[in-house]
Amino acid sequence: MPLLRAKGVVLRNRPLGEADRLVTCFTLEHGKLSGVAKGAGKLRSRFGSSLQPLSLIRLMLFGKETRSLYRIDHTDILTSFQTLRDDWEKLRPALYAVDLVDALLAEADPQPRVFALLEQLLTSLSDGRTVHIDVWLRAFEARLLTLVGYRPLLDSCAICHRPAADPGALSPRVGGYVCPTCEPRVSDAHRLSPATWRLLARLTTLPWEAATRLSLSTEQRQDLQRMLHALLNEHVRKEVKSYRFLGEPADIREGM
Ligand SMILES: [Zn+2]
């Protein structure tokens, strides 16, 4: 039984029988992996509380090569991110971010730059002001698309490859700009203002610190949220259910 050591963010935690938990982590070293945490479902279990979603932990895993499930044996909390759980305004974008990473990435596919991006977002949400949440989320989504290889093609038409020019539309299905000639061939073309267009292009490569300094109009916020959601939706392996918590009134948490 090989032993793995990893640093990871807990993405999901489900009951397994009466006392155990099935936990999915996104680890820096080994990518996304799932394991059984024996006894972690017991009341007041320290081990169990370290495995709450969003926690940044060090963990030790045992596993067999022929089975996809590991046994999570030991954990140390590096950052609990408890501030996120205590504030619904911060919790919902944080849960959305871990769900999105979970839905985009395959198991056992290490993505250290995605790991750094997620850690950066959770840290900013935890320490920063809620006024920046929208722009952080859009920067996170756009950078995530780039890092997992789905950066939208914005410089030239995704169908005929002519250089992009105004006016143009964005088609999430073809993954980028479509020129006026090609636009009738796609059913999901969205018109964006030139300013929103430039913002989208910037967000895909913008350093994290610079994102905080961006200021977006209400229309740009809505357009970017809609477009990035549509672009990501083309690549997720399952529905990102927590997306509906974004922009929803606070009383929706009763249903979680
Ligand atoms: Zn074209």
PDB file of C-alpha atoms in Angstrom, residues 96 100 132-143 145 152 154 170 172 190-206 211 214-233 243 246:
ATOM      1  CA  TYR A  96     -18.996  27.933  -6.017  1.00  0.00           C
ATOM      2  CA  LEU A 100     -16.283  24.670 -10.307  1.00  0.00           C
ATOM      3  CA  HIS A 132     -14.373  42.903  -4.595  1.00  0.00           C
ATOM      4  CA  ILE A 133     -16.096  39.504  -4.720  1.00  0.00           C
ATOM      5  CA  ASP A 134     -17.648  39.903  -8.180  1.00  0.00           C
ATOM      6  CA  VAL A 135     -14.431  40.930  -9.857  1.00  0.00           C
ATOM      7  CA  TRP A 136     -12.442  38.204  -8.066  1.00  0.00           C
ATOM      8  CA  LEU A 137     -14.919  35.591  -9.237  1.00  0.00           C
ATOM      9  CA  ARG A 138     -14.769  36.779 -12.838  1.00  0.00           C
ATOM     10  CA  ALA A 139     -10.955  36.867 -12.715  1.00  0.00           C
ATOM     11  CA  PHE A 140     -10.970  33.370 -11.198  1.00  0.00           C
ATOM     12  CA  GLU A 141     -13.288  32.001 -13.894  1.00  0.00           C
ATOM     13  CA  ALA A 142     -11.364  33.603 -16.753  1.00  0.00           C
ATOM     14  CA  ARG A 143      -7.954  32.469 -15.422  1.00  0.00           C
ATOM     15  CA  LEU A 145     -10.494  28.723 -18.399  1.00  0.00           C
ATOM     16  CA  PRO A 152     -11.621  31.738 -25.356  1.00  0.00           C
ATOM     17  CA  LEU A 154     -10.888  36.416 -28.946  1.00  0.00           C
ATOM     18  CA  LEU A 170     -19.143  35.573 -28.754  1.00  0.00           C
ATOM     19  CA  PRO A 172     -19.535  29.819 -26.033  1.00  0.00           C
ATOM     20  CA  HIS A 190     -24.008  36.959 -27.811  1.00  0.00           C
ATOM     21  CA  ARG A 191     -23.218  40.563 -28.605  1.00  0.00           C
ATOM     22  CA  LEU A 192     -20.846  42.259 -26.162  1.00  0.00           C
ATOM     23  CA  SER A 193     -19.926  45.916 -25.906  1.00  0.00           C
ATOM     24  CA  PRO A 194     -16.339  46.700 -27.041  1.00  0.00           C
ATOM     25  CA  ALA A 195     -15.417  47.596 -23.439  1.00  0.00           C
ATOM     26  CA  THR A 196     -16.716  44.260 -22.085  1.00  0.00           C
ATOM     27  CA  TRP A 197     -14.902  42.500 -24.897  1.00  0.00           C
ATOM     28  CA  ARG A 198     -11.591  44.087 -23.874  1.00  0.00           C
ATOM     29  CA  LEU A 199     -12.254  43.265 -20.212  1.00  0.00           C
ATOM     30  CA  LEU A 200     -12.862  39.615 -21.007  1.00  0.00           C
ATOM     31  CA  ALA A 201      -9.584  39.444 -22.934  1.00  0.00           C
ATOM     32  CA  ARG A 202      -7.711  41.122 -20.064  1.00  0.00           C
ATOM     33  CA  LEU A 203      -9.217  38.888 -17.387  1.00  0.00           C
ATOM     34  CA  THR A 204      -7.901  35.707 -19.042  1.00  0.00           C
ATOM     35  CA  THR A 205      -4.299  36.758 -18.330  1.00  0.00           C
ATOM     36  CA  LEU A 206      -4.558  39.391 -15.606  1.00  0.00           C
ATOM     37  CA  ALA A 211      -7.968  42.208 -10.705  1.00  0.00           C
ATOM     38  CA  LEU A 214     -10.574  46.737 -11.878  1.00  0.00           C
ATOM     39  CA  SER A 215     -13.845  48.565 -11.649  1.00  0.00           C
ATOM     40  CA  LEU A 216     -16.789  47.224 -13.613  1.00  0.00           C
ATOM     41  CA  SER A 217     -20.122  48.793 -14.462  1.00  0.00           C
ATOM     42  CA  THR A 218     -23.270  46.863 -13.559  1.00  0.00           C
ATOM     43  CA  GLU A 219     -23.797  45.975 -17.220  1.00  0.00           C
ATOM     44  CA  GLN A 220     -20.213  44.724 -17.563  1.00  0.00           C
ATOM     45  CA  ARG A 221     -20.553  42.631 -14.409  1.00  0.00           C
ATOM     46  CA  GLN A 222     -23.713  40.998 -15.714  1.00  0.00           C
ATOM     47  CA  ASP A 223     -22.335  40.454 -19.232  1.00  0.00           C
ATOM     48  CA  LEU A 224     -19.083  38.961 -17.959  1.00  0.00           C
ATOM     49  CA  GLN A 225     -20.851  36.708 -15.463  1.00  0.00           C
ATOM     50  CA  ARG A 226     -23.208  35.429 -18.171  1.00  0.00           C
ATOM     51  CA  MET A 227     -20.455  34.918 -20.755  1.00  0.00           C
ATOM     52  CA  LEU A 228     -17.952  33.235 -18.448  1.00  0.00           C
ATOM     53  CA  HIS A 229     -20.658  30.970 -17.064  1.00  0.00           C
ATOM     54  CA  ALA A 230     -21.650  29.963 -20.612  1.00  0.00           C
ATOM     55  CA  LEU A 231     -18.002  29.388 -21.631  1.00  0.00           C
ATOM     56  CA  LEU A 232     -17.331  27.247 -18.540  1.00  0.00           C
ATOM     57  CA  ASN A 233     -20.558  25.306 -19.020  1.00  0.00           C
ATOM     58  CA  TYR A 243     -23.800  28.655  -9.232  1.00  0.00           C
ATOM     59  CA  LEU A 246     -24.427  33.583  -6.608  1.00  0.00           C
TER      60      LEU A 246
END
